GROMACS .gro file of C-alpha atoms in nm:
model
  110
    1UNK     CA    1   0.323  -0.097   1.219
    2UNK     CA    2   0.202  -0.382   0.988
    3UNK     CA    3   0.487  -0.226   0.707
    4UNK     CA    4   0.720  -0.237   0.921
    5UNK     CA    5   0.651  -0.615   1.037
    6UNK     CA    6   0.602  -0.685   0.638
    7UNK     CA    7   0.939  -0.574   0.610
    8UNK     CA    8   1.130  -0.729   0.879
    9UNK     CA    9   0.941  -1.039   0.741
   10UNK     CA   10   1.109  -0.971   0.411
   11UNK     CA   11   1.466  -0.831   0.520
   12UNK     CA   12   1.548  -1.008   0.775
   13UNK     CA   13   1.426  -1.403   0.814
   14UNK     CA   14   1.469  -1.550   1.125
   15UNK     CA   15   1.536  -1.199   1.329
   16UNK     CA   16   1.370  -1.178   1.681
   17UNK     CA   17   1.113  -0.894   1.631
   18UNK     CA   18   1.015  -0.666   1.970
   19UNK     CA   19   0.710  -0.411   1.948
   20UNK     CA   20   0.691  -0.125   2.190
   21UNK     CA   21   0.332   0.064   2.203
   22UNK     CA   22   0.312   0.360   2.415
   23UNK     CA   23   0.078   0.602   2.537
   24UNK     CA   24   0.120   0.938   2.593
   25UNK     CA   25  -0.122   1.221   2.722
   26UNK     CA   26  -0.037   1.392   2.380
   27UNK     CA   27  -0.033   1.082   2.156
   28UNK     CA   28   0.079   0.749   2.040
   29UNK     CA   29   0.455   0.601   2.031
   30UNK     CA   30   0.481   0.271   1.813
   31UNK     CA   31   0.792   0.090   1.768
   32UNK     CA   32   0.958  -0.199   1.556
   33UNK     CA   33   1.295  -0.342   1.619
   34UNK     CA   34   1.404  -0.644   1.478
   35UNK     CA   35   1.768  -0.804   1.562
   36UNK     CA   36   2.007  -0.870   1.292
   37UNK     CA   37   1.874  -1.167   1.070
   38UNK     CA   38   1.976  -1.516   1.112
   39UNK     CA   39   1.991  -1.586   0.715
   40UNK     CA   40   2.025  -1.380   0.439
   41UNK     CA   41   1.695  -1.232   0.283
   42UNK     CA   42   1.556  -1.388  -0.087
   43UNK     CA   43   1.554  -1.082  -0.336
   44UNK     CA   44   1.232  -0.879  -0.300
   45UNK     CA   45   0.994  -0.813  -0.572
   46UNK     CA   46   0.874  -0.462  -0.390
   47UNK     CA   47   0.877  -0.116  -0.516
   48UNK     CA   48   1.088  -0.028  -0.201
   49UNK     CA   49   0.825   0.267  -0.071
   50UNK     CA   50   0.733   0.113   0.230
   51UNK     CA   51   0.888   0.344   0.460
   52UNK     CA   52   0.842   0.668   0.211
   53UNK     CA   53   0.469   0.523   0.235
   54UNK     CA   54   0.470   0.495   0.634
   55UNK     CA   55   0.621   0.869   0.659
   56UNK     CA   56   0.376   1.030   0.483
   57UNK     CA   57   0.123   0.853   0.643
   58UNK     CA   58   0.199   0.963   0.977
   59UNK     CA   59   0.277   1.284   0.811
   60UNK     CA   60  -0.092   1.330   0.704
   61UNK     CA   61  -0.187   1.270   1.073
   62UNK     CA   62   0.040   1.553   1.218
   63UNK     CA   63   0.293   1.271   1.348
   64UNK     CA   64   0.657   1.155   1.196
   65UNK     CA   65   0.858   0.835   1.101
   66UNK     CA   66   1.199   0.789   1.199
   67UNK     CA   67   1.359   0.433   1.068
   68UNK     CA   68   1.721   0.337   1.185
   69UNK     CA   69   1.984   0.060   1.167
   70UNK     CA   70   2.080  -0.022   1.504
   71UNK     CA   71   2.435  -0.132   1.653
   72UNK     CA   72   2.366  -0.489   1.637
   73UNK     CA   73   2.304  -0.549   1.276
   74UNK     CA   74   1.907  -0.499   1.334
   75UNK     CA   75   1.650  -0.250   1.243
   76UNK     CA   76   1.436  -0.016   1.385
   77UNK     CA   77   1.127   0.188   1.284
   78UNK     CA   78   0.913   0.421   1.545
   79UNK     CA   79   0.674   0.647   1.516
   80UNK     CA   80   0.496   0.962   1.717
   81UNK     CA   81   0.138   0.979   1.600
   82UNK     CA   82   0.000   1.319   1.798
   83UNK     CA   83  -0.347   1.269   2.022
   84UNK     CA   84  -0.472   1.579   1.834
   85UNK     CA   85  -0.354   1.544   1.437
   86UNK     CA   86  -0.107   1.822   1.501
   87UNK     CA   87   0.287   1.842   1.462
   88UNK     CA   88   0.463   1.931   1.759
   89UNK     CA   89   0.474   2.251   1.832
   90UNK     CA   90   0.112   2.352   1.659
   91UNK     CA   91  -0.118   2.491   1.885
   92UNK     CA   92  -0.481   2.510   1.859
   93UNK     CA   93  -0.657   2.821   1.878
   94UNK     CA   94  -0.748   2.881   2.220
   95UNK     CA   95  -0.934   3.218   2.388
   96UNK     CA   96  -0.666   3.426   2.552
   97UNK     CA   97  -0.884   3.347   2.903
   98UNK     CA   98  -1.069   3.038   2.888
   99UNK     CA   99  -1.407   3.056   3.009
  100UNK     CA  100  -1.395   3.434   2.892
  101UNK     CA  101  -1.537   3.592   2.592
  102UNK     CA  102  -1.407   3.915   2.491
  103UNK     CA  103  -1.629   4.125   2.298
  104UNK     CA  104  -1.531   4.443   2.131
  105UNK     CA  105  -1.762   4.719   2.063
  106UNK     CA  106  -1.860   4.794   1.692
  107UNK     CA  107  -1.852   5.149   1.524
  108UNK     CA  108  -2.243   5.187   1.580
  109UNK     CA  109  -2.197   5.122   1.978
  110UNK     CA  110  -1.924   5.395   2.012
   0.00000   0.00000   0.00000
């Protein structure tokens, strides 16, 4: 979230900035959308990795980046950081019956 203010600091002066935080039972949506700027930006002195820096951040914690112009000459940049550390659709292992241990018998008990 702070990269993505940084940025709409230093791309867009004078936009309105709105920041959405969500929670979810299965993690954490953050959002940054700034309107389109009200003067033109002074050239940057950046590397311009900011956002390749932001996805593989979340990356690292299971979650993703997804940045965006939007229709009004704006910007946006959200991100889905999972409760757990894992990407969507990774499961944890789990018994097949919780509460219930299955226990196989070994060559010597046969």
């Amino acid at each position: 979230m702070q990269e993505a203010l940084s940025n709409v600091l230093r791309h867009a002066p004078g936009a309105a900035v709105r920041i959405e935080v969500t929670h979810f039972p299965d993690g954490l949506y953050l959002s940054v959308t700034n309107s389109r700027p009200t003067r033109p930006a002074p050239a940057s002195p950046g590397t311009g990795h900011g956002l390749l820096g932001m996805r593989e951040r979340a990356s690292m914690l299971g979650g993703h980046v997804v940045a965006t112009p939007t229709l009004h000459g704006g910007f946006s940049v959200s991100a889905f950081l999972p409760r757990d550390g894992r990407a969507y659709g990774e499961q944890p292992e789990r018994p097949p019956f919780p509460g219930m241990d299955l226990i196989f018998p070994t060559g010597d008990a046969l």
